[in-house]
mmCIF file of C-alpha atoms in Angstrom:
data_model
loop_
_atom_site.group_PDB
_atom_site.id
_atom_site.type_symbol
_atom_site.label_atom_id
_atom_site.label_comp_id
_atom_site.label_asym_id
_atom_site.label_seq_id
_atom_site.Cartn_x
_atom_site.Cartn_y
_atom_site.Cartn_z
ATOM 1 C CA UNK K 497 -183.226 65.880 122.075
ATOM 2 C CA UNK K 498 -182.970 62.269 121.395
ATOM 3 C CA UNK K 499 -184.288 61.077 124.945
ATOM 4 C CA UNK K 500 -187.683 62.961 124.055
ATOM 5 C CA UNK K 501 -187.916 61.117 120.772
ATOM 6 C CA UNK K 502 -187.069 57.649 122.545
ATOM 7 C CA UNK K 503 -189.762 58.277 124.805
ATOM 8 C CA UNK K 504 -192.153 58.954 122.049
ATOM 9 C CA UNK K 505 -190.808 55.816 120.277
ATOM 10 C CA UNK K 506 -192.324 54.022 123.833
ATOM 11 C CA UNK K 507 -195.918 55.161 124.118
ATOM 12 C CA UNK K 508 -198.478 53.380 122.706
ATOM 13 C CA UNK K 509 -199.786 53.854 119.464
ATOM 14 C CA UNK K 510 -196.731 55.520 118.031
ATOM 15 C CA UNK K 511 -196.221 52.905 115.209
ATOM 16 C CA UNK K 512 -197.571 53.631 111.903
ATOM 17 C CA UNK K 513 -198.520 49.653 111.412
ATOM 18 C CA UNK K 514 -201.965 48.605 112.701
ATOM 19 C CA UNK K 515 -203.665 45.440 112.045
ATOM 20 C CA UNK K 516 -207.287 44.553 111.200
ATOM 21 C CA UNK K 517 -208.074 43.546 114.452
ATOM 22 C CA UNK K 518 -210.051 46.558 116.806
ATOM 23 C CA UNK K 519 -207.977 48.073 118.924
ATOM 24 C CA UNK K 520 -208.752 48.047 122.923
ATOM 25 C CA UNK K 521 -211.988 46.324 122.556
ATOM 26 C CA UNK K 522 -211.660 42.995 124.877
ATOM 27 C CA UNK K 523 -209.413 44.615 127.390
ATOM 28 C CA UNK K 524 -208.644 48.503 127.857
ATOM 29 C CA UNK K 525 -204.955 47.953 127.901
ATOM 30 C CA UNK K 526 -204.051 45.750 125.142
ATOM 31 C CA UNK K 527 -204.367 47.151 121.512
ATOM 32 C CA UNK K 528 -205.163 44.094 120.087
ATOM 33 C CA UNK K 529 -206.228 41.589 122.478
ATOM 34 C CA UNK K 530 -206.134 38.438 120.081
ATOM 35 C CA UNK K 531 -202.767 39.507 118.192
ATOM 36 C CA UNK K 532 -201.332 39.566 121.404
ATOM 37 C CA UNK K 533 -202.242 36.490 123.021
ATOM 38 C CA UNK K 534 -201.497 34.102 119.455
ATOM 39 C CA UNK K 535 -197.912 34.337 120.000
ATOM 40 C CA UNK K 536 -198.430 31.776 122.952
ATOM 41 C CA UNK K 537 -196.717 29.011 121.091
ATOM 42 C CA UNK K 538 -193.774 30.985 120.975
ATOM 43 C CA UNK K 539 -193.362 30.485 124.546
ATOM 44 C CA UNK K 540 -194.061 27.101 124.630
ATOM 45 C CA UNK K 541 -192.404 25.326 121.935
ATOM 46 C CA UNK K 542 -188.913 26.690 122.143
ATOM 47 C CA UNK K 543 -188.132 26.079 125.679
ATOM 48 C CA UNK K 544 -189.443 22.490 124.999
ATOM 49 C CA UNK K 545 -186.996 22.300 122.009
ATOM 50 C CA UNK K 546 -184.043 23.385 123.840
ATOM 51 C CA UNK K 547 -184.612 20.653 126.250
ATOM 52 C CA UNK K 548 -185.048 18.229 123.034
ATOM 53 C CA UNK K 549 -181.945 19.354 121.529
ATOM 54 C CA UNK K 550 -179.624 19.074 124.385
ATOM 55 C CA UNK K 551 -177.966 15.705 122.973
ATOM 56 C CA UNK K 552 -177.370 17.262 119.355
ATOM 57 C CA UNK K 553 -176.351 20.775 121.065
ATOM 58 C CA UNK K 554 -173.818 18.966 123.216
ATOM 59 C CA UNK K 555 -171.985 17.006 120.880
ATOM 60 C CA UNK K 556 -172.475 18.732 117.717
ATOM 61 C CA UNK K 557 -173.698 22.339 117.684
ATOM 62 C CA UNK K 558 -174.551 24.423 120.531
ATOM 63 C CA UNK K 559 -175.753 27.307 118.172
ATOM 64 C CA UNK K 560 -179.097 25.717 118.001
ATOM 65 C CA UNK K 561 -179.705 27.068 121.090
ATOM 66 C CA UNK K 562 -179.505 30.473 119.907
ATOM 67 C CA UNK K 563 -182.176 29.943 117.176
ATOM 68 C CA UNK K 564 -184.617 28.697 119.801
ATOM 69 C CA UNK K 565 -183.450 31.580 122.539
ATOM 70 C CA UNK K 566 -184.307 34.096 119.359
ATOM 71 C CA UNK K 567 -187.781 32.490 118.689
ATOM 72 C CA UNK K 568 -188.576 33.386 122.249
ATOM 73 C CA UNK K 569 -187.292 36.763 121.789
ATOM 74 C CA UNK K 570 -189.541 36.833 118.604
ATOM 75 C CA UNK K 571 -192.903 36.273 120.686
ATOM 76 C CA UNK K 572 -191.823 38.717 123.425
ATOM 77 C CA UNK K 573 -191.130 41.537 120.452
ATOM 78 C CA UNK K 574 -194.469 40.414 118.820
ATOM 79 C CA UNK K 575 -196.361 40.262 122.140
ATOM 80 C CA UNK K 576 -195.116 43.884 123.320
ATOM 81 C CA UNK K 577 -195.783 45.073 119.586
ATOM 82 C CA UNK K 578 -199.495 44.132 119.634
ATOM 83 C CA UNK K 579 -200.016 45.038 122.873
ATOM 84 C CA UNK K 580 -199.203 48.862 122.657
ATOM 85 C CA UNK K 581 -198.908 48.989 118.612
ATOM 86 C CA UNK K 582 -195.490 51.428 119.731
ATOM 87 C CA UNK K 583 -193.183 52.188 117.212
ATOM 88 C CA UNK K 584 -190.479 50.439 119.619
ATOM 89 C CA UNK K 585 -192.725 47.525 119.762
ATOM 90 C CA UNK K 586 -192.461 47.108 115.722
ATOM 91 C CA UNK K 587 -188.865 47.422 115.564
ATOM 92 C CA UNK K 588 -188.664 44.679 118.338
ATOM 93 C CA UNK K 589 -191.108 42.540 116.859
ATOM 94 C CA UNK K 590 -189.541 42.856 113.110
ATOM 95 C CA UNK K 591 -185.745 42.716 113.860
ATOM 96 C CA UNK K 592 -186.187 39.891 116.084
ATOM 97 C CA UNK K 593 -187.460 38.160 112.975
ATOM 98 C CA UNK K 594 -184.491 39.647 111.019
ATOM 99 C CA UNK K 595 -181.933 38.032 113.614
ATOM 100 C CA UNK K 596 -183.479 34.655 113.549
ATOM 101 C CA UNK K 597 -183.066 34.597 109.762
ATOM 102 C CA UNK K 598 -179.927 35.975 109.591
ATOM 103 C CA UNK K 599 -178.797 33.241 112.430
ATOM 104 C CA UNK K 600 -180.270 30.672 110.700
ATOM 105 C CA UNK K 601 -178.524 31.442 107.103
ATOM 106 C CA UNK K 602 -174.696 32.160 109.165
ATOM 107 C CA UNK K 603 -175.494 28.764 110.665
ATOM 108 C CA UNK K 604 -177.128 26.651 108.222
ATOM 109 C CA UNK K 605 -176.179 28.112 104.562
ATOM 110 C CA UNK K 606 -174.649 24.854 102.502
ATOM 111 C CA UNK K 607 -170.848 25.241 102.725
ATOM 112 C CA UNK K 608 -170.837 24.086 99.038
ATOM 113 C CA UNK K 609 -172.832 27.230 97.992
ATOM 114 C CA UNK K 610 -170.580 29.346 99.881
ATOM 115 C CA UNK K 611 -167.980 31.303 97.950
ATOM 116 C CA UNK K 612 -164.312 29.961 97.976
ATOM 117 C CA UNK K 613 -163.374 32.625 100.195
ATOM 118 C CA UNK K 614 -165.765 31.197 102.671
ATOM 119 C CA UNK K 615 -165.594 27.611 102.104
ATOM 120 C CA UNK K 616 -162.167 27.265 104.149
ATOM 121 C CA UNK K 617 -163.325 29.539 107.131
ATOM 122 C CA UNK K 618 -167.091 29.707 107.913
ATOM 123 C CA UNK K 619 -166.287 32.119 110.921
ATOM 124 C CA UNK K 620 -165.710 34.957 108.306
ATOM 125 C CA UNK K 621 -168.946 34.215 106.324
ATOM 126 C CA UNK K 622 -170.658 34.242 109.862
ATOM 127 C CA UNK K 623 -168.783 37.811 110.620
ATOM 128 C CA UNK K 624 -170.092 39.093 107.372
ATOM 129 C CA UNK K 625 -173.937 38.055 107.983
ATOM 130 C CA UNK K 626 -173.443 39.689 111.524
ATOM 131 C CA UNK K 627 -172.308 42.922 110.277
ATOM 132 C CA UNK K 628 -175.210 43.075 107.803
ATOM 133 C CA UNK K 629 -177.362 42.472 110.558
ATOM 134 C CA UNK K 630 -176.107 45.192 112.910
ATOM 135 C CA UNK K 631 -176.323 47.798 110.025
ATOM 136 C CA UNK K 632 -179.460 46.776 108.995
ATOM 137 C CA UNK K 633 -180.761 47.102 112.571
ATOM 138 C CA UNK K 634 -179.411 50.392 112.420
ATOM 139 C CA UNK K 635 -180.907 51.487 109.492
ATOM 140 C CA UNK K 636 -184.377 49.881 110.307
ATOM 141 C CA UNK K 637 -184.619 52.532 113.115
ATOM 142 C CA UNK K 638 -184.005 55.101 110.508
ATOM 143 C CA UNK K 639 -186.175 53.968 107.798
ATOM 144 C CA UNK K 640 -188.435 51.032 109.217
ATOM 145 C CA UNK K 641 -189.485 50.354 105.665
ATOM 146 C CA UNK K 642 -186.011 48.810 105.106
ATOM 147 C CA UNK K 643 -186.453 45.984 107.783
ATOM 148 C CA UNK K 644 -189.689 45.263 106.382
ATOM 149 C CA UNK K 645 -187.986 44.716 102.717
ATOM 150 C CA UNK K 646 -185.089 42.814 104.058
ATOM 151 C CA UNK K 647 -187.552 40.333 105.479
ATOM 152 C CA UNK K 648 -189.444 39.735 102.491
ATOM 153 C CA UNK K 649 -186.042 39.597 100.628
ATOM 154 C CA UNK K 650 -184.660 37.045 103.025
ATOM 155 C CA UNK K 651 -187.634 34.743 102.931
ATOM 156 C CA UNK K 652 -187.186 34.176 99.037
ATOM 157 C CA UNK K 653 -183.760 32.685 99.431
ATOM 158 C CA UNK K 654 -184.651 30.754 102.539
ATOM 159 C CA UNK K 655 -187.737 28.701 101.015
ATOM 160 C CA UNK K 656 -185.543 28.307 97.871
ATOM 161 C CA UNK K 657 -182.380 26.616 99.984
ATOM 162 C CA UNK K 658 -185.380 24.544 101.754
ATOM 163 C CA UNK K 659 -186.754 23.356 98.310
ATOM 164 C CA UNK K 660 -183.174 22.652 97.100
ATOM 165 C CA UNK K 661 -182.416 20.791 100.415
ATOM 166 C CA UNK K 662 -185.527 18.741 99.965
ATOM 167 C CA UNK K 663 -184.770 17.650 96.618
ATOM 168 C CA UNK K 664 -181.707 16.021 97.624
ATOM 169 C CA UNK K 665 -183.006 14.693 101.244
ATOM 170 C CA UNK K 666 -183.019 10.767 101.195
ATOM 171 C CA UNK K 667 -184.805 10.509 104.409
ATOM 172 C CA UNK K 668 -188.634 10.083 103.527
ATOM 173 C CA UNK K 669 -189.480 11.463 107.664
ATOM 174 C CA UNK K 670 -187.194 14.869 107.090
ATOM 175 C CA UNK K 671 -188.529 14.952 103.543
ATOM 176 C CA UNK K 672 -192.108 14.957 104.765
ATOM 177 C CA UNK K 673 -191.351 17.596 107.621
ATOM 178 C CA UNK K 674 -189.773 19.641 105.306
ATOM 179 C CA UNK K 675 -193.244 19.476 103.150
ATOM 180 C CA UNK K 676 -195.299 20.277 106.005
ATOM 181 C CA UNK K 677 -193.119 23.245 107.046
ATOM 182 C CA UNK K 678 -193.522 24.616 103.499
ATOM 183 C CA UNK K 679 -197.381 24.155 103.617
ATOM 184 C CA UNK K 680 -197.626 26.063 106.603
ATOM 185 C CA UNK K 681 -195.259 28.846 105.469
ATOM 186 C CA UNK K 682 -197.515 29.240 102.481
ATOM 187 C CA UNK K 683 -200.858 29.218 104.325
ATOM 188 C CA UNK K 684 -199.316 31.699 106.918
ATOM 189 C CA UNK K 685 -197.887 34.079 104.145
ATOM 190 C CA UNK K 686 -201.711 33.917 102.484
ATOM 191 C CA UNK K 687 -203.062 34.823 105.784
ATOM 192 C CA UNK K 688 -200.453 38.061 106.456
ATOM 193 C CA UNK K 689 -201.568 38.907 103.139
ATOM 194 C CA UNK K 690 -205.370 38.357 103.269
ATOM 195 C CA UNK K 691 -205.273 40.607 106.631
ATOM 196 C CA UNK K 692 -203.789 43.451 104.901
ATOM 197 C CA UNK K 693 -205.577 43.955 101.592
ATOM 198 C CA UNK K 694 -208.759 42.220 102.536
ATOM 199 C CA UNK K 695 -209.595 43.788 106.119
ATOM 200 C CA UNK K 696 -212.858 45.243 105.184
ATOM 201 C CA UNK K 697 -213.901 42.201 104.006
ATOM 202 C CA UNK K 698 -213.146 39.907 107.045
ATOM 203 C CA UNK K 699 -214.121 42.836 108.983
ATOM 204 C CA UNK K 700 -218.062 42.489 107.380
ATOM 205 C CA UNK K 701 -218.372 38.843 108.882
ATOM 206 C CA UNK K 702 -216.637 39.771 111.849
ATOM 207 C CA UNK K 703 -213.393 37.595 111.535
ATOM 208 C CA UNK K 704 -210.468 40.400 111.714
ATOM 209 C CA UNK K 705 -208.339 37.605 112.483
ATOM 210 C CA UNK K 706 -206.177 36.543 110.255
ATOM 211 C CA UNK K 707 -202.586 37.885 111.861
ATOM 212 C CA UNK K 708 -203.625 35.705 114.806
ATOM 213 C CA UNK K 709 -203.540 32.675 112.493
ATOM 214 C CA UNK K 710 -200.296 34.122 111.080
ATOM 215 C CA UNK K 711 -198.612 34.124 114.223
ATOM 216 C CA UNK K 712 -199.477 30.196 114.850
ATOM 217 C CA UNK K 713 -198.835 29.219 111.271
ATOM 218 C CA UNK K 714 -195.341 30.984 110.956
ATOM 219 C CA UNK K 715 -194.317 29.709 114.347
ATOM 220 C CA UNK K 716 -194.947 26.471 113.565
ATOM 221 C CA UNK K 717 -193.309 26.897 109.923
ATOM 222 C CA UNK K 718 -190.518 28.310 111.514
ATOM 223 C CA UNK K 719 -189.621 25.464 114.199
ATOM 224 C CA UNK K 720 -190.193 22.977 111.579
ATOM 225 C CA UNK K 721 -187.905 24.471 108.878
ATOM 226 C CA UNK K 722 -185.401 24.875 111.686
ATOM 227 C CA UNK K 723 -185.371 21.239 112.463
ATOM 228 C CA UNK K 724 -184.882 20.404 109.402
ATOM 229 C CA UNK K 725 -182.018 22.729 108.623
ATOM 230 C CA UNK K 726 -180.239 21.453 111.765
ATOM 231 C CA UNK K 727 -180.848 17.689 110.297
ATOM 232 C CA UNK K 728 -179.350 18.926 107.010
ATOM 233 C CA UNK K 729 -176.336 20.339 108.480
ATOM 234 C CA UNK K 730 -175.718 17.460 110.529
ATOM 235 C CA UNK K 731 -176.222 14.946 108.021
ATOM 236 C CA UNK K 732 -173.758 16.662 105.319
ATOM 237 C CA UNK K 733 -170.907 17.489 108.063
ATOM 238 C CA UNK K 734 -170.923 14.845 110.332
ATOM 239 C CA UNK K 735 -172.876 11.809 108.620
ATOM 240 C CA UNK K 736 -170.928 9.501 110.693
ATOM 241 C CA UNK K 737 -172.859 10.570 114.142
ATOM 242 C CA UNK K 738 -176.206 8.510 112.387
ATOM 243 C CA UNK K 739 -178.593 12.104 112.667
ATOM 244 C CA UNK K 740 -182.372 11.023 112.876
ATOM 245 C CA UNK K 741 -185.268 13.027 113.793
ATOM 246 C CA UNK K 742 -187.576 11.353 116.329
ATOM 247 C CA UNK K 743 -190.465 12.758 117.908
ATOM 248 C CA UNK K 744 -191.853 13.772 121.360
ATOM 249 C CA UNK K 745 -193.339 12.665 123.641
ATOM 250 C CA UNK K 746 -193.395 9.235 121.554
ATOM 251 C CA UNK K 747 -192.625 7.842 118.198
ATOM 252 C CA UNK K 748 -196.993 7.104 118.401
ATOM 253 C CA UNK K 749 -197.193 10.954 117.755
ATOM 254 C CA UNK K 750 -194.824 10.949 114.579
ATOM 255 C CA UNK K 751 -195.855 14.191 112.556
ATOM 256 C CA UNK K 752 -197.999 15.324 115.819
ATOM 257 C CA UNK K 753 -196.100 15.589 118.323
ATOM 258 C CA UNK K 754 -192.615 17.675 118.316
ATOM 259 C CA UNK K 755 -189.761 16.572 116.056
ATOM 260 C CA UNK K 756 -186.282 16.947 116.848
ATOM 261 C CA UNK K 757 -182.628 15.815 115.856
ATOM 262 C CA UNK K 758 -180.784 13.072 117.873
ATOM 263 C CA UNK K 759 -177.497 11.818 116.927
ATOM 264 C CA UNK K 760 -177.289 7.885 117.255
ATOM 265 C CA UNK K 761 -173.231 8.032 117.599
ATOM 266 C CA UNK K 762 -171.919 10.246 119.775
ATOM 267 C CA UNK K 763 -168.131 9.527 120.821
ATOM 268 C CA UNK K 764 -167.005 10.729 124.226
ATOM 269 C CA UNK K 765 -165.010 13.233 122.851
ATOM 270 C CA UNK K 766 -165.687 15.639 119.975
ATOM 271 C CA UNK K 767 -165.613 18.509 118.593
ATOM 272 C CA UNK K 768 -168.524 20.794 119.283
ATOM 273 C CA UNK K 769 -169.499 23.773 116.934
ATOM 274 C CA UNK K 770 -170.159 26.754 118.923
ATOM 275 C CA UNK K 771 -172.306 27.868 116.447
#
């Protein structure tokens, strides 16, 4: 009985979610063409960031690689979902986002806000987050609405935490970067909601593509937010290493190029966090 159900989930059109863009209008094998190709940034930015954060990962926290890898998985899941509108694609899309958020919380949630039982040993906090992520993942296949609720619920504390950290931040460059991330996030959320609620209006003016804009803006907001939290973590836990935010390909491209965190002081032998 389980195999037929699994194969049913793989079939195109088995998802109950259908966005405003018309289906199979551009290419016969792709359900939502523009929603599919608008995930391109998820395949461009994370590989670049993996290279830019090599020094940070080598001398401070290799877990940053997990974040960038999961963002690529988000792109894969979203591309597959919008190309097929299958239930499995929907789960891959939503659960990949959930795991990015949960990994970010496990790795970057400030120690000063953790309960006392977790402050001395962060591994236990990471373990708890991992267990909750696993349980939520399993329940999402039974009740898909659980995943949507989880994503919305996690979005609130993540936004609040970014605001809190920006208030404490004394680096004007990082502060501005965080504000830009927040603006992209707010605009992305507006596009997501508008595509859902005002689909008929956008379709009437031949622009049912706000979900495409959501993909672009949420990718920008996500990676900028991750860069900020990577800086906050290093500045709080290892200020002696002199973390700074630089821009690639050149400082002349500040706030236009790709930001990353570099450590100005890297001892020859130093402890490196795995996650």
